[in-house]
Coordinates of C-alpha atoms and ligand atoms in Angstrom, one line a residue:
M36 CA 3.9 -14.6 15.9
N37 CA 6.3 -16.9 17.8
V38 CA 9.9 -16.0 17.4
G39 CA 12.9 -18.0 18.5
I40 CA 16.3 -16.4 19.0
I41 CA 19.4 -18.6 19.3
G42 CA 22.4 -16.9 20.9
S43 CA 21.8 -14.2 23.5
G44 CA 25.0 -12.2 22.9
T45 CA 25.2 -8.7 21.4
M46 CA 23.1 -9.4 18.3
G47 CA 20.7 -12.0 19.7
S48 CA 19.7 -9.7 22.6
G49 CA 19.2 -6.8 20.3
I50 CA 17.1 -8.8 17.8
A51 CA 15.0 -10.2 20.7
Q52 CA 14.3 -6.6 21.8
V53 CA 13.2 -5.6 18.3
A54 CA 10.8 -8.6 17.9
A55 CA 9.4 -8.2 21.4
T56 CA 8.8 -4.5 20.8
A57 CA 6.8 -5.5 17.6
N58 CA 4.7 -7.7 19.9
C59 CA 6.0 -11.1 18.9
S60 CA 6.1 -13.8 21.5
V61 CA 9.9 -14.4 21.8
K62 CA 12.0 -17.2 23.3
V63 CA 15.7 -16.6 23.6
Y64 CA 18.0 -19.7 23.9
D65 CA 21.7 -19.8 24.7
T66 CA 24.0 -22.7 25.7
N67 CA 25.5 -20.4 28.3
Q68 CA 23.3 -19.6 31.3
E69 CA 25.3 -16.6 32.2
A70 CA 24.8 -15.1 28.7
L71 CA 21.1 -15.6 29.1
K72 CA 21.1 -13.8 32.5
K73 CA 23.2 -11.0 31.1
S74 CA 20.9 -10.5 28.2
E75 CA 17.9 -10.3 30.6
V76 CA 19.6 -7.8 32.9
S77 CA 20.9 -5.6 30.0
L78 CA 17.5 -5.4 28.4
D79 CA 16.1 -4.2 31.7
K80 CA 18.8 -1.5 31.8
V81 CA 18.2 -0.5 28.2
L82 CA 14.4 -0.2 28.7
S83 CA 14.9 1.8 32.0
R84 CA 17.1 4.2 30.1
L85 CA 14.4 4.6 27.4
I86 CA 11.9 5.5 30.2
E87 CA 14.3 8.1 31.6
K88 CA 14.6 9.6 28.2
G89 CA 10.8 9.7 27.9
R90 CA 10.8 7.4 24.9
I91 CA 8.6 4.7 26.5
D92 CA 6.6 4.4 29.7
E93 CA 6.6 1.7 32.4
A94 CA 3.7 -0.2 30.8
E95 CA 5.6 -0.4 27.5
K96 CA 8.7 -1.7 29.3
N97 CA 6.6 -4.4 31.0
R98 CA 4.9 -5.3 27.8
I99 CA 8.3 -5.8 26.0
Q100 CA 9.8 -7.8 28.9
N101 CA 6.7 -10.0 29.2
N102 CA 7.0 -10.8 25.5
I103 CA 10.4 -12.5 26.1
L104 CA 11.1 -15.9 27.7
Y105 CA 14.7 -17.0 28.3
V106 CA 15.0 -20.8 27.8
D107 CA 17.8 -23.3 28.3
S108 CA 16.8 -25.9 25.8
L109 CA 16.7 -25.7 22.0
K110 CA 13.5 -27.9 22.1
E111 CA 11.6 -25.0 23.6
L112 CA 11.8 -23.3 20.1
A113 CA 9.7 -26.1 18.6
D114 CA 6.7 -23.8 18.1
A115 CA 8.6 -20.8 16.6
D116 CA 7.3 -19.6 13.3
L117 CA 10.6 -17.8 12.7
T118 CA 13.9 -18.6 14.4
I119 CA 16.9 -16.2 14.0
E120 CA 20.3 -17.6 14.9
A121 CA 23.0 -15.3 16.2
I122 CA 25.7 -17.6 17.6
I123 CA 29.4 -17.9 17.1
E124 CA 30.5 -17.4 13.5
N125 CA 31.4 -21.0 12.7
L126 CA 29.8 -23.0 9.9
E127 CA 30.0 -26.5 11.5
V128 CA 28.5 -25.2 14.8
K129 CA 25.7 -23.3 13.0
Q130 CA 24.9 -26.4 10.8
K131 CA 24.7 -28.6 13.8
V132 CA 22.3 -26.3 15.7
F133 CA 20.1 -25.9 12.6
R134 CA 19.9 -29.6 12.1
E135 CA 18.8 -30.1 15.7
L136 CA 16.3 -27.3 15.4
E137 CA 14.9 -28.7 12.2
S138 CA 14.1 -32.0 14.0
Y139 CA 11.9 -30.2 16.5
Q140 CA 10.0 -27.9 14.1
S141 CA 7.3 -28.2 11.5
K142 CA 8.4 -28.0 7.9
D143 CA 7.0 -24.5 7.3
A144 CA 8.9 -22.9 10.1
I145 CA 11.4 -20.3 8.9
I146 CA 15.0 -20.6 10.0
A147 CA 17.3 -17.6 9.6
S148 CA 20.9 -16.8 10.2
N149 CA 22.3 -13.4 11.2
T150 CA 25.7 -14.4 9.9
S151 CA 28.0 -11.6 8.5
S152 CA 30.4 -13.7 6.5
L153 CA 29.2 -17.2 5.8
S154 CA 27.1 -18.1 2.8
I155 CA 23.5 -18.7 3.4
A156 CA 23.6 -21.6 0.9
S157 CA 26.3 -23.4 3.0
I158 CA 24.2 -23.2 6.1
A159 CA 20.9 -24.2 4.3
G160 CA 22.8 -27.1 2.7
A161 CA 22.9 -29.0 6.0
L162 CA 19.1 -29.2 6.3
E163 CA 16.5 -31.6 5.0
N164 CA 14.3 -28.6 4.0
P165 CA 16.8 -26.0 2.9
E166 CA 14.0 -23.9 1.2
R167 CA 13.0 -22.6 4.6
V168 CA 16.4 -21.1 5.3
I169 CA 17.2 -17.4 4.7
G170 CA 19.7 -14.7 5.8
I171 CA 18.4 -11.9 8.0
H172 CA 21.4 -9.6 8.7
F173 CA 20.9 -7.0 11.4
F174 CA 23.4 -4.2 12.2
N175 CA 24.8 -3.4 15.6
P176 CA 23.1 -2.2 17.8
A177 CA 20.0 -3.9 16.3
P178 CA 17.3 -1.9 18.1
L179 CA 18.9 1.4 16.8
M180 CA 20.1 0.6 13.3
P181 CA 17.2 0.6 10.9
L182 CA 18.7 -1.5 8.2
V183 CA 18.2 -5.3 7.8
E184 CA 19.7 -7.2 4.8
I185 CA 17.5 -10.0 3.7
I186 CA 19.5 -12.7 1.9
P187 CA 17.7 -15.6 0.1
A188 CA 20.0 -18.5 -0.7
V189 CA 19.7 -20.4 -4.0
Q190 CA 17.6 -22.9 -2.0
T191 CA 15.2 -20.4 -0.4
S192 CA 11.6 -20.5 -1.5
E193 CA 9.8 -17.4 -2.9
E194 CA 7.2 -17.8 -0.1
V195 CA 9.8 -17.7 2.7
K196 CA 11.4 -14.7 1.1
N197 CA 8.1 -12.8 0.8
K198 CA 7.1 -13.7 4.4
V199 CA 10.4 -12.4 5.7
V200 CA 10.2 -9.1 3.8
K201 CA 6.8 -8.5 5.3
I202 CA 8.0 -9.4 8.9
I203 CA 10.9 -7.0 8.7
D204 CA 8.6 -4.3 7.5
D205 CA 6.2 -5.1 10.4
W206 CA 9.1 -4.8 12.8
K207 CA 9.5 -1.2 11.4
K208 CA 12.9 -1.9 10.0
V209 CA 14.3 -1.0 6.5
G210 CA 14.6 -4.3 4.7
V211 CA 16.8 -4.6 1.6
L212 CA 17.2 -7.7 -0.6
A213 CA 20.8 -8.8 -1.3
K214 CA 22.3 -11.7 -3.2
D215 CA 24.0 -14.4 -1.3
T216 CA 27.5 -13.1 -2.1
P217 CA 30.5 -12.2 0.2
G218 CA 29.7 -9.2 2.4
F219 CA 26.2 -9.0 1.0
I220 CA 25.7 -5.2 0.4
V221 CA 27.2 -3.2 3.3
N222 CA 30.2 -5.2 4.1
R223 CA 31.2 -5.3 0.5
V224 CA 30.5 -1.7 -0.6
A225 CA 32.1 -0.2 2.5
R226 CA 35.5 -1.9 2.0
P227 CA 37.2 1.1 0.3
F228 CA 36.2 3.4 3.2
Y229 CA 38.8 1.5 5.2
G230 CA 41.0 0.1 2.4
E231 CA 41.6 3.3 0.4
A232 CA 42.1 5.4 3.6
L233 CA 44.8 2.9 4.7
R234 CA 46.4 3.0 1.3
I235 CA 46.5 6.8 1.3
Y236 CA 48.2 6.7 4.8
E237 CA 50.6 3.9 3.6
E238 CA 51.7 6.1 0.7
G239 CA 52.5 8.8 3.1
L240 CA 50.1 11.3 1.5
A241 CA 48.4 12.2 4.9
D242 CA 48.3 11.0 8.5
F243 CA 45.3 9.4 10.2
A244 CA 44.0 12.6 11.8
T245 CA 44.0 14.4 8.5
I246 CA 42.2 11.6 6.6
D247 CA 39.6 11.4 9.3
W248 CA 39.2 15.2 9.3
A249 CA 38.7 15.2 5.5
M250 CA 36.0 12.5 5.6
K251 CA 34.1 14.2 8.4
S252 CA 34.5 17.9 7.8
L253 CA 34.5 17.8 4.0
G254 CA 32.6 14.6 3.3
G255 CA 30.0 14.7 6.1
F256 CA 30.7 11.2 7.4
R257 CA 29.9 10.8 11.1
M258 CA 33.2 9.1 11.8
G259 CA 36.5 9.0 10.0
P260 CA 37.8 5.7 8.7
F261 CA 40.5 5.4 11.4
E262 CA 38.2 6.4 14.2
L263 CA 35.7 3.8 12.9
M264 CA 38.3 1.1 12.6
D265 CA 39.4 1.8 16.2
F266 CA 35.7 1.7 17.2
I267 CA 34.9 -1.6 15.4
G268 CA 38.2 -3.1 16.6
N269 CA 41.2 -3.6 14.2
D270 CA 41.1 -7.4 14.8
V271 CA 37.4 -7.6 13.8
N272 CA 37.7 -5.1 10.9
Y273 CA 40.8 -6.8 9.5
T274 CA 39.1 -10.2 9.6
V275 CA 36.1 -9.0 7.7
T276 CA 38.4 -7.5 5.0
E277 CA 40.5 -10.7 4.8
T278 CA 37.4 -12.9 4.6
V279 CA 35.9 -10.7 1.8
F280 CA 39.3 -10.8 -0.1
R281 CA 39.5 -14.6 0.1
E282 CA 35.9 -15.2 -0.8
F283 CA 36.3 -13.0 -3.9
Y284 CA 39.1 -15.3 -5.0
Y285 CA 41.7 -12.7 -4.1
D286 CA 40.3 -9.8 -6.2
P287 CA 43.0 -7.1 -5.6
R288 CA 40.2 -4.5 -5.0
Y289 CA 39.7 -6.0 -1.5
K290 CA 43.3 -6.6 -0.6
P291 CA 43.8 -6.2 3.2
S292 CA 46.4 -3.8 4.7
F293 CA 49.6 -4.7 6.4
T294 CA 49.3 -1.5 8.6
Q295 CA 46.1 -2.8 10.1
K296 CA 47.4 -6.4 10.3
R297 CA 50.4 -5.2 12.3
L298 CA 48.3 -3.1 14.7
S299 CA 46.1 -6.1 15.3
E300 CA 49.1 -8.4 15.9
A301 CA 50.5 -5.9 18.3
G302 CA 47.2 -5.9 20.3
Y303 CA 46.5 -2.3 19.3
L304 CA 42.9 -3.2 18.7
G305 CA 41.4 0.2 19.1
R306 CA 39.1 1.6 21.8
K307 CA 38.7 -1.7 23.5
S308 CA 42.4 -2.1 24.2
G309 CA 43.1 1.6 24.9
R310 CA 45.2 2.0 21.7
G311 CA 44.7 1.5 18.0
F312 CA 45.4 4.1 15.4
Y313 CA 44.8 6.6 18.2
Q314 CA 45.5 6.4 21.9
Y315 CA 42.7 6.5 24.4
G316 CA 42.5 7.2 28.1
D317 CA 43.9 9.9 30.4
H318 CA 47.4 10.2 29.0
A319 CA 46.4 9.8 25.4
K320 CA 48.4 12.0 22.9
T321 CA 46.1 13.9 20.6
L322 CA 46.9 14.2 16.9
N323 CA 46.1 17.4 15.0
P324 CA 44.9 17.2 11.4
S325 CA 46.5 19.4 8.9
K326 CA 43.2 21.0 7.8
D327 CA 44.7 21.8 4.3
K328 CA 41.5 22.0 2.2
D329 CA 43.2 21.1 -1.1
L330 CA 44.7 18.0 0.4
G331 CA 41.5 17.2 2.3
N332 CA 39.4 17.3 -0.9
K333 CA 41.9 15.1 -2.7
I334 CA 41.6 12.5 0.1
L335 CA 37.8 12.7 0.1
D336 CA 37.4 12.5 -3.7
R337 CA 39.7 9.4 -3.9
I338 CA 37.9 7.5 -1.1
L339 CA 34.5 8.6 -2.4
V340 CA 35.1 7.6 -6.0
M341 CA 36.3 4.1 -4.8
L342 CA 33.2 3.7 -2.8
I343 CA 31.0 4.8 -5.7
N344 CA 32.9 2.3 -8.0
E345 CA 32.1 -0.5 -5.5
A346 CA 28.5 0.5 -5.3
A347 CA 28.2 0.7 -9.1
D348 CA 29.8 -2.7 -9.5
A349 CA 27.4 -4.2 -6.9
L350 CA 24.6 -2.9 -9.1
F351 CA 26.3 -4.1 -12.3
L352 CA 26.5 -7.6 -10.8
N353 CA 22.9 -7.5 -9.6
I354 CA 23.8 -7.9 -5.9
A355 CA 20.8 -5.5 -5.1
S356 CA 18.7 -2.8 -6.7
A357 CA 20.1 0.8 -7.0
K358 CA 17.5 1.9 -4.4
D359 CA 18.5 -0.9 -1.9
I360 CA 22.2 -0.2 -2.4
D361 CA 21.7 3.4 -1.5
L362 CA 19.4 2.6 1.4
A363 CA 21.9 0.1 2.8
M364 CA 24.7 2.5 3.1
S365 CA 22.7 5.3 4.6
K366 CA 20.6 3.2 7.0
G367 CA 23.2 0.5 7.8
V368 CA 26.4 2.5 8.2
N369 CA 25.0 6.1 8.4
Y370 CA 26.6 7.4 5.3
P371 CA 25.5 11.0 4.7
K372 CA 23.8 10.0 1.4
G373 CA 23.5 7.0 -0.8
L374 CA 26.6 6.4 -3.0
L375 CA 24.7 6.2 -6.3
T376 CA 22.9 9.4 -5.5
W377 CA 26.3 10.9 -4.7
A378 CA 27.6 9.7 -8.1
N379 CA 24.7 11.4 -9.8
E380 CA 25.5 14.6 -8.0
K381 CA 29.2 14.5 -8.8
G382 CA 28.5 13.4 -12.4
I383 CA 29.2 10.0 -13.9
D384 CA 31.9 11.6 -16.1
W385 CA 33.7 12.9 -13.0
C386 CA 33.6 9.4 -11.5
V387 CA 35.0 7.7 -14.6
E388 CA 37.7 10.3 -15.1
K389 CA 38.8 10.1 -11.5
L390 CA 39.0 6.3 -11.6
D391 CA 40.9 6.3 -14.9
K392 CA 43.4 8.8 -13.5
L393 CA 44.0 6.5 -10.5
Y394 CA 44.4 3.5 -12.8
E395 CA 46.8 5.4 -15.1
E396 CA 48.9 6.4 -12.1
Y397 CA 49.1 3.0 -10.4
H398 CA 48.3 0.4 -13.1
E399 CA 46.7 -1.7 -10.4
D400 CA 43.5 -3.7 -11.0
R401 CA 42.2 -2.3 -7.7
Y402 CA 41.5 1.0 -9.6
R403 CA 39.6 -0.5 -12.6
C404 CA 36.5 1.4 -13.4
S405 CA 33.2 -0.6 -13.2
P406 CA 31.9 -1.4 -16.8
L407 CA 28.5 0.0 -15.7
L408 CA 30.0 3.5 -15.0
R409 CA 31.7 3.5 -18.3
K410 CA 28.6 2.4 -20.1
M411 CA 26.5 5.1 -18.3
K412 CA 29.1 7.8 -19.2
K413 CA 28.9 6.8 -22.9
N414 CA 25.0 6.8 -22.9
N415 CA 24.9 10.0 -20.7
Q416 CA 22.8 8.2 -18.1
K417 CA 22.2 8.6 -14.3
F418 CA 21.5 6.1 -11.6
L419 CA 17.7 5.5 -11.0
V420 CA 17.6 5.7 -7.2
Ligands
LIG1962 P1 28.4 -12.8 20.8 O1 29.7 -13.5 21.0 O2 28.1 -11.5 21.4 O3 27.2 -13.8 21.1 C1 27.1 -15.2 20.7 C2 26.3 -16.0 21.7 O4 26.0 -17.3 21.2 C3 27.0 -16.2 23.0 O5 26.1 -15.8 24.1 C4 27.2 -17.7 23.1 O6 27.1 -18.2 24.4 C5 26.1 -18.2 22.2 N1 26.4 -19.5 21.6 C6 27.6 -20.0 21.1 N2 27.4 -21.2 20.6 C7 26.1 -21.5 20.8 C8 25.3 -22.7 20.5 N3 25.8 -23.7 19.9 N4 24.0 -22.7 20.8 C9 23.4 -21.6 21.4 N5 24.1 -20.5 21.7 C10 25.4 -20.5 21.4 O7 28.3 -12.7 19.2 P2 27.5 -11.6 18.3 O8 28.4 -10.4 18.1 O9 26.2 -11.3 18.8 O10 27.4 -12.3 16.9 C11 26.5 -13.4 16.6 C12 26.3 -13.6 15.1 O11 25.9 -12.3 14.5 C13 27.6 -14.0 14.3 O12 27.2 -14.8 13.3 C14 28.1 -12.6 13.7 O13 28.8 -12.8 12.5 C15 26.7 -11.9 13.5 N6 26.8 -10.5 13.4 C16 27.5 -9.7 14.4 C17 27.5 -8.4 14.3 C18 28.2 -7.5 15.3 O14 28.4 -6.3 15.1 N7 28.6 -8.1 16.5 C19 26.7 -7.6 13.3 C20 25.9 -8.5 12.4 C21 26.0 -9.9 12.5

């Protein structure tokens, strides 16, 4: 299969590696020559490291590299059966590139976007044959993260959807189908991991280190919310939250946090700037968590129940199946288990009671319990995951 990749930055380079490893013939295009060169050099380094680790041999490295051609004209992608775009997150620029690409390709070529925040319908809307457009959303780093969200737009044909599901499976990735709604599955369902942690901090109930400790030591998450925000970058994480909030017509459940906004404004972006919630580098001050188990469990329960509520509501609104919602959170952001499975284990009664207690205390819409959880409690049901 011929695959075209547009944009050879972080995501495009990773996706090219995935497709080339699966033996596709890949052409990578970027407007920036330096970005193309960088992509080629970094792939060489990545593959050499895999040889050192004994994961692949020299022949495999050569095979993968020989499957990729770096090209400086979009026209070169004329023969691609599937093109995945991973350029700057700007609707007008994406539409322009897609229109040009469409003029070179046959009608049945599939054109996909790796966008995190734009609607697939809005990108497809610019084309003469929008039924060929679909969202294929990888996670960073693409070669390592198993999850891929597949997002058909209202215009996308059934045939294109089915073909893409099969391709992602052939590429040995875990594909999940998601509705074309803000944040798709992962970036929507994960919001409370950051938002509720920030809220707990803002209320003065605990400091960053204690909240992170609770989520890791008691919850089994690989990283705490504040460590993760510093890792992602407070600017990037804040923008995702703000976009989701706006796109959901200002539903208070997704309200961004001033704390994070101020850090971002101050240039305290996280690891990349040497300071975020924490300090990094030689003279960094370390913060010690309180390790009070009662407090830690309260923090974990509050963030967890908000995550479960979000996952339940995504199911209630048919954003994805229960199985795909659970797969998305464990394979896309490494949660220790799927949130609906977790809800089953904690008990649906427990979830509803915890949410109602929060609502009673705050009287904020942010704490409203999903109608699905309430209905399941009434009927004594569990999630089918
Ligand atoms: P990046 O900034 O690393 O790379 C973008 C590349 O696109 C650059 O090399 C740039 O030269 C090139 N480019 C810009 N305009 C172009 C054009 N008109 N034609 C051809 N090439 C062009 O960006 P990154 O992080 O790889 O993101 C790309 C896309 O993937 C965005 O839509 C982003 O929302 C999405 N995404 C990003 C993730 C991440 O963690 N970085 C995760 C999942 C999706």
